[in-house]
Amino acid sequence: MKLVRWLLGSLILFFNFIFTPRSKKRPAAEQATLDQTTSHFKLYQFKACPFCVKVRRAIKRQGLKVDTRDAKNNQQYRQELLEQGGKIKVPCLRIEENGQVNWLYESNDIIAYLDKVAA
C-alpha cells in the first residue's frame, strides 16, 4: 500500500510540475496590497496530497503569496495544526485577521475564500 501511495504521489507531483499554472498579473500596487493581506495566511499541507496540490495550484493561479507548512514531515507544524486547528487534516488554511485566528479546512472552501480575497 505504501508503494502505491508513493507512486501516486510521485505522479501527482510530476504532472503538477509539468502543468504548473501561470500566475495572474496585477499592477504592482494592487499586488503589494494583496501580498500584505496574504502575509498572515499559512497553508498546512502534505506535499503529495492531491487536495493540497489543488489548493497550491489555485494559490499559484491567483498569484498569491501564502506560506506553506509541511505538516507531514515537520513535527512542529503538525503539532500546531493539532493543538490550534483541532485536528490533523490537510489542507488547512490558517487565517490571521485583526488579531483573530481562523482555521479553514476543505480544499474547495479554501479556494473559494482565496478567490474572494484576490477579487
mmCIF file of C-alpha atoms in Angstrom:
data_model
loop_
_atom_site.group_PDB
_atom_site.id
_atom_site.type_symbol
_atom_site.label_atom_id
_atom_site.label_comp_id
_atom_site.label_asym_id
_atom_site.label_seq_id
_atom_site.Cartn_x
_atom_site.Cartn_y
_atom_site.Cartn_z
ATOM 1 C CA MET A 1 0.000 0.000 0.000
ATOM 2 C CA LYS A 2 2.874 2.377 0.786
ATOM 3 C CA LEU A 3 4.333 1.697 -2.654
ATOM 4 C CA VAL A 4 1.024 2.588 -4.311
ATOM 5 C CA ARG A 5 0.757 5.821 -2.303
ATOM 6 C CA TRP A 6 4.350 6.732 -3.120
ATOM 7 C CA LEU A 7 3.792 6.022 -6.827
ATOM 8 C CA LEU A 8 0.561 8.021 -6.992
ATOM 9 C CA GLY A 9 2.106 10.889 -5.014
ATOM 10 C CA SER A 10 5.081 10.964 -7.366
ATOM 11 C CA LEU A 11 2.787 11.031 -10.395
ATOM 12 C CA ILE A 12 0.723 13.852 -8.906
ATOM 13 C CA LEU A 13 3.846 15.918 -8.227
ATOM 14 C CA PHE A 14 5.268 15.165 -11.688
ATOM 15 C CA PHE A 15 2.119 16.289 -13.512
ATOM 16 C CA ASN A 16 1.804 19.305 -11.250
ATOM 17 C CA PHE A 17 5.353 20.291 -12.222
ATOM 18 C CA ILE A 18 4.717 19.759 -15.951
ATOM 19 C CA PHE A 19 1.397 21.629 -15.991
ATOM 20 C CA THR A 20 2.073 24.415 -13.483
ATOM 21 C CA PRO A 21 -0.464 27.234 -13.926
ATOM 22 C CA ARG A 22 0.603 30.771 -14.707
ATOM 23 C CA SER A 23 0.171 33.459 -12.101
ATOM 24 C CA LYS A 24 -2.342 36.225 -12.582
ATOM 25 C CA LYS A 25 -0.681 39.563 -13.416
ATOM 26 C CA ARG A 26 -1.746 42.661 -11.481
ATOM 27 C CA PRO A 27 -0.490 46.247 -11.189
ATOM 28 C CA ALA A 28 2.377 46.480 -8.668
ATOM 29 C CA ALA A 29 0.405 48.479 -6.090
ATOM 30 C CA GLU A 30 -2.517 46.054 -6.202
ATOM 31 C CA GLN A 31 -0.164 43.062 -5.888
ATOM 32 C CA ALA A 32 1.627 44.687 -2.916
ATOM 33 C CA THR A 33 -1.707 45.208 -1.126
ATOM 34 C CA LEU A 34 -2.694 41.610 -1.810
ATOM 35 C CA ASP A 35 0.714 40.358 -0.617
ATOM 36 C CA GLN A 36 0.228 42.297 2.616
ATOM 37 C CA THR A 37 -3.203 40.719 3.105
ATOM 38 C CA THR A 38 -1.986 37.171 2.463
ATOM 39 C CA SER A 39 1.202 37.548 4.515
ATOM 40 C CA HIS A 40 -0.787 36.340 7.530
ATOM 41 C CA PHE A 41 -2.047 33.179 5.781
ATOM 42 C CA LYS A 42 -0.408 29.796 6.376
ATOM 43 C CA LEU A 43 -1.291 26.666 4.421
ATOM 44 C CA TYR A 44 -0.741 23.447 6.359
ATOM 45 C CA GLN A 45 -0.334 20.688 3.812
ATOM 46 C CA PHE A 46 1.237 17.415 2.744
ATOM 47 C CA LYS A 47 3.389 17.737 -0.362
ATOM 48 C CA ALA A 48 1.838 14.909 -2.424
ATOM 49 C CA CYS A 49 -1.764 15.184 -1.174
ATOM 50 C CA PRO A 50 -3.970 15.747 -4.248
ATOM 51 C CA PHE A 51 -6.232 18.175 -2.388
ATOM 52 C CA CYS A 52 -3.217 20.160 -1.205
ATOM 53 C CA VAL A 53 -1.871 20.250 -4.764
ATOM 54 C CA LYS A 54 -5.266 21.575 -5.868
ATOM 55 C CA VAL A 55 -5.066 24.415 -3.324
ATOM 56 C CA ARG A 56 -1.430 25.218 -4.155
ATOM 57 C CA ARG A 57 -2.337 25.405 -7.849
ATOM 58 C CA ALA A 58 -5.154 27.840 -7.040
ATOM 59 C CA ILE A 59 -2.725 29.945 -4.987
ATOM 60 C CA LYS A 60 -0.277 29.973 -7.909
ATOM 61 C CA ARG A 61 -3.034 30.766 -10.424
ATOM 62 C CA GLN A 62 -4.173 33.761 -8.350
ATOM 63 C CA GLY A 63 -0.581 34.954 -7.853
ATOM 64 C CA LEU A 64 -0.866 34.869 -4.066
ATOM 65 C CA LYS A 65 1.986 34.594 -1.594
ATOM 66 C CA VAL A 66 0.904 32.133 1.076
ATOM 67 C CA ASP A 67 3.413 30.446 3.373
ATOM 68 C CA THR A 68 3.174 26.650 3.133
ATOM 69 C CA ARG A 69 3.862 24.408 6.087
ATOM 70 C CA ASP A 70 4.610 20.714 5.676
ATOM 71 C CA ALA A 71 2.542 19.069 8.417
ATOM 72 C CA LYS A 72 3.715 15.607 7.407
ATOM 73 C CA ASN A 73 7.479 15.987 7.783
ATOM 74 C CA ASN A 74 7.695 18.812 10.317
ATOM 75 C CA GLN A 75 6.565 17.810 13.815
ATOM 76 C CA GLN A 76 6.256 21.418 14.991
ATOM 77 C CA TYR A 77 3.789 22.282 12.214
ATOM 78 C CA ARG A 78 1.923 19.018 12.775
ATOM 79 C CA GLN A 79 1.584 19.832 16.474
ATOM 80 C CA GLU A 80 0.417 23.397 15.724
ATOM 81 C CA LEU A 81 -2.219 22.010 13.377
ATOM 82 C CA LEU A 82 -3.466 19.584 16.024
ATOM 83 C CA GLU A 83 -3.389 21.951 19.002
ATOM 84 C CA GLN A 84 -4.592 25.153 17.358
ATOM 85 C CA GLY A 85 -6.615 23.841 14.416
ATOM 86 C CA GLY A 86 -8.159 20.980 16.342
ATOM 87 C CA LYS A 87 -7.297 18.102 14.013
ATOM 88 C CA ILE A 88 -4.571 16.833 11.724
ATOM 89 C CA LYS A 89 -6.359 17.251 8.424
ATOM 90 C CA VAL A 90 -4.942 18.883 5.322
ATOM 91 C CA PRO A 91 -5.205 21.142 3.506
ATOM 92 C CA CYS A 92 -5.853 23.682 6.221
ATOM 93 C CA LEU A 93 -5.525 27.434 5.846
ATOM 94 C CA ARG A 94 -4.652 29.415 8.966
ATOM 95 C CA ILE A 95 -6.057 32.909 8.570
ATOM 96 C CA GLU A 96 -4.939 35.626 10.956
ATOM 97 C CA GLU A 97 -7.001 38.820 10.660
ATOM 98 C CA ASN A 98 -7.485 41.617 13.171
ATOM 99 C CA GLY A 99 -5.857 39.620 15.951
ATOM 100 C CA GLN A 100 -8.145 36.628 15.426
ATOM 101 C CA VAL A 101 -7.100 33.266 14.020
ATOM 102 C CA ASN A 102 -9.446 31.097 11.966
ATOM 103 C CA TRP A 103 -8.709 27.643 10.592
ATOM 104 C CA LEU A 104 -10.297 26.766 7.259
ATOM 105 C CA TYR A 105 -10.400 23.134 6.131
ATOM 106 C CA GLU A 106 -11.600 21.597 2.840
ATOM 107 C CA SER A 107 -9.881 22.434 -0.425
ATOM 108 C CA ASN A 108 -12.966 23.863 -2.151
ATOM 109 C CA ASP A 109 -13.710 26.173 0.793
ATOM 110 C CA ILE A 110 -10.089 27.352 0.891
ATOM 111 C CA ILE A 111 -10.069 28.050 -2.850
ATOM 112 C CA ALA A 112 -13.385 29.920 -2.666
ATOM 113 C CA TYR A 113 -12.041 32.042 0.202
ATOM 114 C CA LEU A 114 -8.798 32.819 -1.634
ATOM 115 C CA ASP A 115 -10.695 33.703 -4.817
ATOM 116 C CA LYS A 116 -12.783 36.151 -2.797
ATOM 117 C CA VAL A 117 -9.641 37.686 -1.234
ATOM 118 C CA ALA A 118 -7.989 38.018 -4.670
ATOM 119 C CA ALA A 119 -11.030 39.554 -6.352
#
